[in-house]
PDB file of C-alpha atoms in Angstrom:
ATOM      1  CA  UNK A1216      29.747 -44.053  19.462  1.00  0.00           C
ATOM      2  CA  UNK A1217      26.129 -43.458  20.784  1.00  0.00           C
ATOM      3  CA  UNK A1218      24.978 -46.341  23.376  1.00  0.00           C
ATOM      4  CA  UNK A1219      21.709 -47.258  22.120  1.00  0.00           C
ATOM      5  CA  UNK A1220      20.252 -50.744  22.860  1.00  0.00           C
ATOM      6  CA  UNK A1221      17.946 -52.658  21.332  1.00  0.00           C
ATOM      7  CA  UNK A1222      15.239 -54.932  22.826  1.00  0.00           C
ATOM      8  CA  UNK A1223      17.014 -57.674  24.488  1.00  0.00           C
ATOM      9  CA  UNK A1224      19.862 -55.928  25.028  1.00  0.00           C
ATOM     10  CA  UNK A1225      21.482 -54.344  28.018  1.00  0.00           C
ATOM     11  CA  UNK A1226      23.328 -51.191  28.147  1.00  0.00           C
ATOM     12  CA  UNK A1227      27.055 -51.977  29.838  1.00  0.00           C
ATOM     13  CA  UNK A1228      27.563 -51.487  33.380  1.00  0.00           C
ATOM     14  CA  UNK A1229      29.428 -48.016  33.958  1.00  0.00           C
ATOM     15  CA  UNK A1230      31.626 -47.926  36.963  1.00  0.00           C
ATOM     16  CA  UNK A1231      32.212 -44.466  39.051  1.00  0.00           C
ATOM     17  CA  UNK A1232      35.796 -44.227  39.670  1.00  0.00           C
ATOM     18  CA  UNK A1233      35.624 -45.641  43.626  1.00  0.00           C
ATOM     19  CA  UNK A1234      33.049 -48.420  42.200  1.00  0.00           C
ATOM     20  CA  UNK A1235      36.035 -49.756  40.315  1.00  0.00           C
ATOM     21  CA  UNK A1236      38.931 -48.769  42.738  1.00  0.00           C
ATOM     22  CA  UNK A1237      37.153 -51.029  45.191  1.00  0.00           C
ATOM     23  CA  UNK A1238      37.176 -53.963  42.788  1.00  0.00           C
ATOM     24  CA  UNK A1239      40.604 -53.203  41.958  1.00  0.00           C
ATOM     25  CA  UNK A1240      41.684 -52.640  45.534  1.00  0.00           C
ATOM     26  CA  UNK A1241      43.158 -49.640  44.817  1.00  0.00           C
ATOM     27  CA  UNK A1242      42.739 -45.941  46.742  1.00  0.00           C
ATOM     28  CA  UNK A1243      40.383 -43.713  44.094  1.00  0.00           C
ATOM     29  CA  UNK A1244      43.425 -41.379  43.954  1.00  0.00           C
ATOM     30  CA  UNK A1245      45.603 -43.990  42.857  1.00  0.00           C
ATOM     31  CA  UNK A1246      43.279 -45.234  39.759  1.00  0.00           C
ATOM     32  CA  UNK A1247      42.848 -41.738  38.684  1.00  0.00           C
ATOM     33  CA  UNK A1248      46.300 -41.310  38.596  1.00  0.00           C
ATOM     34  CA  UNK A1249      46.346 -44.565  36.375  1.00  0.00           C
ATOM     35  CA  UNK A1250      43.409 -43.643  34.585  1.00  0.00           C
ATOM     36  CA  UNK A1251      44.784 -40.685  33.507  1.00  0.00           C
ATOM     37  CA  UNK A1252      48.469 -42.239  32.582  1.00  0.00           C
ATOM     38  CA  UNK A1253      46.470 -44.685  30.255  1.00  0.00           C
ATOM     39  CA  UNK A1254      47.587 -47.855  32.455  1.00  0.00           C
ATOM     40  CA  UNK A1255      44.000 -48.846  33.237  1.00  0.00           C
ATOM     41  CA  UNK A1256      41.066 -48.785  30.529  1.00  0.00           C
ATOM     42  CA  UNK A1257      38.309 -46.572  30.983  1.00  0.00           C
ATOM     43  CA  UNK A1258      36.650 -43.214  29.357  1.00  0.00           C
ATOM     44  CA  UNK A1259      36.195 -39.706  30.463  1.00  0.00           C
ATOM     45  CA  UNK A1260      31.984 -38.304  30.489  1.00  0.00           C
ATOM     46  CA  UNK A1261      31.747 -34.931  31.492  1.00  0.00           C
ATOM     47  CA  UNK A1262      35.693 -34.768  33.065  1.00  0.00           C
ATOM     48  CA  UNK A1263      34.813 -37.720  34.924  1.00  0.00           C
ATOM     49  CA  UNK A1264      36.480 -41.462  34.639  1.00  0.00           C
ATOM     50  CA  UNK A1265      34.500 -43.916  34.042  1.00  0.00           C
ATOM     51  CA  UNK A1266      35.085 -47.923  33.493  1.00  0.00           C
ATOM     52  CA  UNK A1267      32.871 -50.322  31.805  1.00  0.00           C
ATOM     53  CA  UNK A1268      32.820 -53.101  34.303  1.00  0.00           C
ATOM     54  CA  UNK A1269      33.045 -55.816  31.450  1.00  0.00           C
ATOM     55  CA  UNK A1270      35.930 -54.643  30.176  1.00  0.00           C
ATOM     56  CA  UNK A1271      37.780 -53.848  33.614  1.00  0.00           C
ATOM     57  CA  UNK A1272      37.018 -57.471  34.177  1.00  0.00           C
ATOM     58  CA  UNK A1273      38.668 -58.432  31.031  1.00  0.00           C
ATOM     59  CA  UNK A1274      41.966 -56.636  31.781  1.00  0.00           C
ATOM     60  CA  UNK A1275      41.911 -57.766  35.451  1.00  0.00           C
ATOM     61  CA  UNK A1276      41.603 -61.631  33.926  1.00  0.00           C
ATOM     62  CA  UNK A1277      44.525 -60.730  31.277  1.00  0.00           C
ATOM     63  CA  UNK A1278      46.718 -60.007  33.922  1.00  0.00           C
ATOM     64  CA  UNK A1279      46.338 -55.583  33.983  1.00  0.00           C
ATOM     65  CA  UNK A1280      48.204 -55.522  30.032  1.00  0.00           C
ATOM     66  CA  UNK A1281      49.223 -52.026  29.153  1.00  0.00           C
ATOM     67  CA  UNK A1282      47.725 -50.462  25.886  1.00  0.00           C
ATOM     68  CA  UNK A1283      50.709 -51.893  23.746  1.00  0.00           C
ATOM     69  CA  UNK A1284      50.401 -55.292  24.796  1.00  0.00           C
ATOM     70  CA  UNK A1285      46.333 -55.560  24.559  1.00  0.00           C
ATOM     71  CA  UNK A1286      45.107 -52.023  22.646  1.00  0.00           C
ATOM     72  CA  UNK A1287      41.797 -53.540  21.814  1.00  0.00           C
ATOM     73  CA  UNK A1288      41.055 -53.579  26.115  1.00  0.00           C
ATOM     74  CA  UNK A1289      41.804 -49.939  25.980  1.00  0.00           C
ATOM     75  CA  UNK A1290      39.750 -49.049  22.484  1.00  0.00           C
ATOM     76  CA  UNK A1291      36.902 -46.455  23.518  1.00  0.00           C
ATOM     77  CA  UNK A1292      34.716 -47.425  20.472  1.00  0.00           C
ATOM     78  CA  UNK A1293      34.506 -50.818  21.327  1.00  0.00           C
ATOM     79  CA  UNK A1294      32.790 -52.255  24.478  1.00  0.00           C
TER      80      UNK A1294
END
């Protein structure tokens, strides 16, 4: 999936791993532990976690589903 825009269009918000623990009000280490399980959506770049802020916003607002109950929050080809 390449993230190209075109005009008019912005590329998604990418959130560092403490970015999103601190909307999450989590410890870092605790949402790379959950990263990592596959309890919170997000990607790896380069080793690193990563969280489009849309779509953390999305499973914060459908009440934190895991993959089996809402897969298409947690689908890395889709933003």
């Amino acid at each position: 999936h390449s993230a190209q825009c075109t005009e008019g269009q912005q590329m998604p918000k990418l959130l560092t791993t403490v970015e999103a623990a601190e909307i999450l009000r989590l410890h870092p280490v605790t949402l790379r532990r959950k990263a990592a399980a596959g309890m919170v959506p997000c990607l790896r770049i380069s080793g690193r976690f990563r969280f489009y802020e849309s779509r953390l916003m999305a499973w914060l607002d459908a009440g934190c589903p895991s993959p089996q109950e809402q897969p298409s929050l947690f689908d890395a080809a889709d933003t």
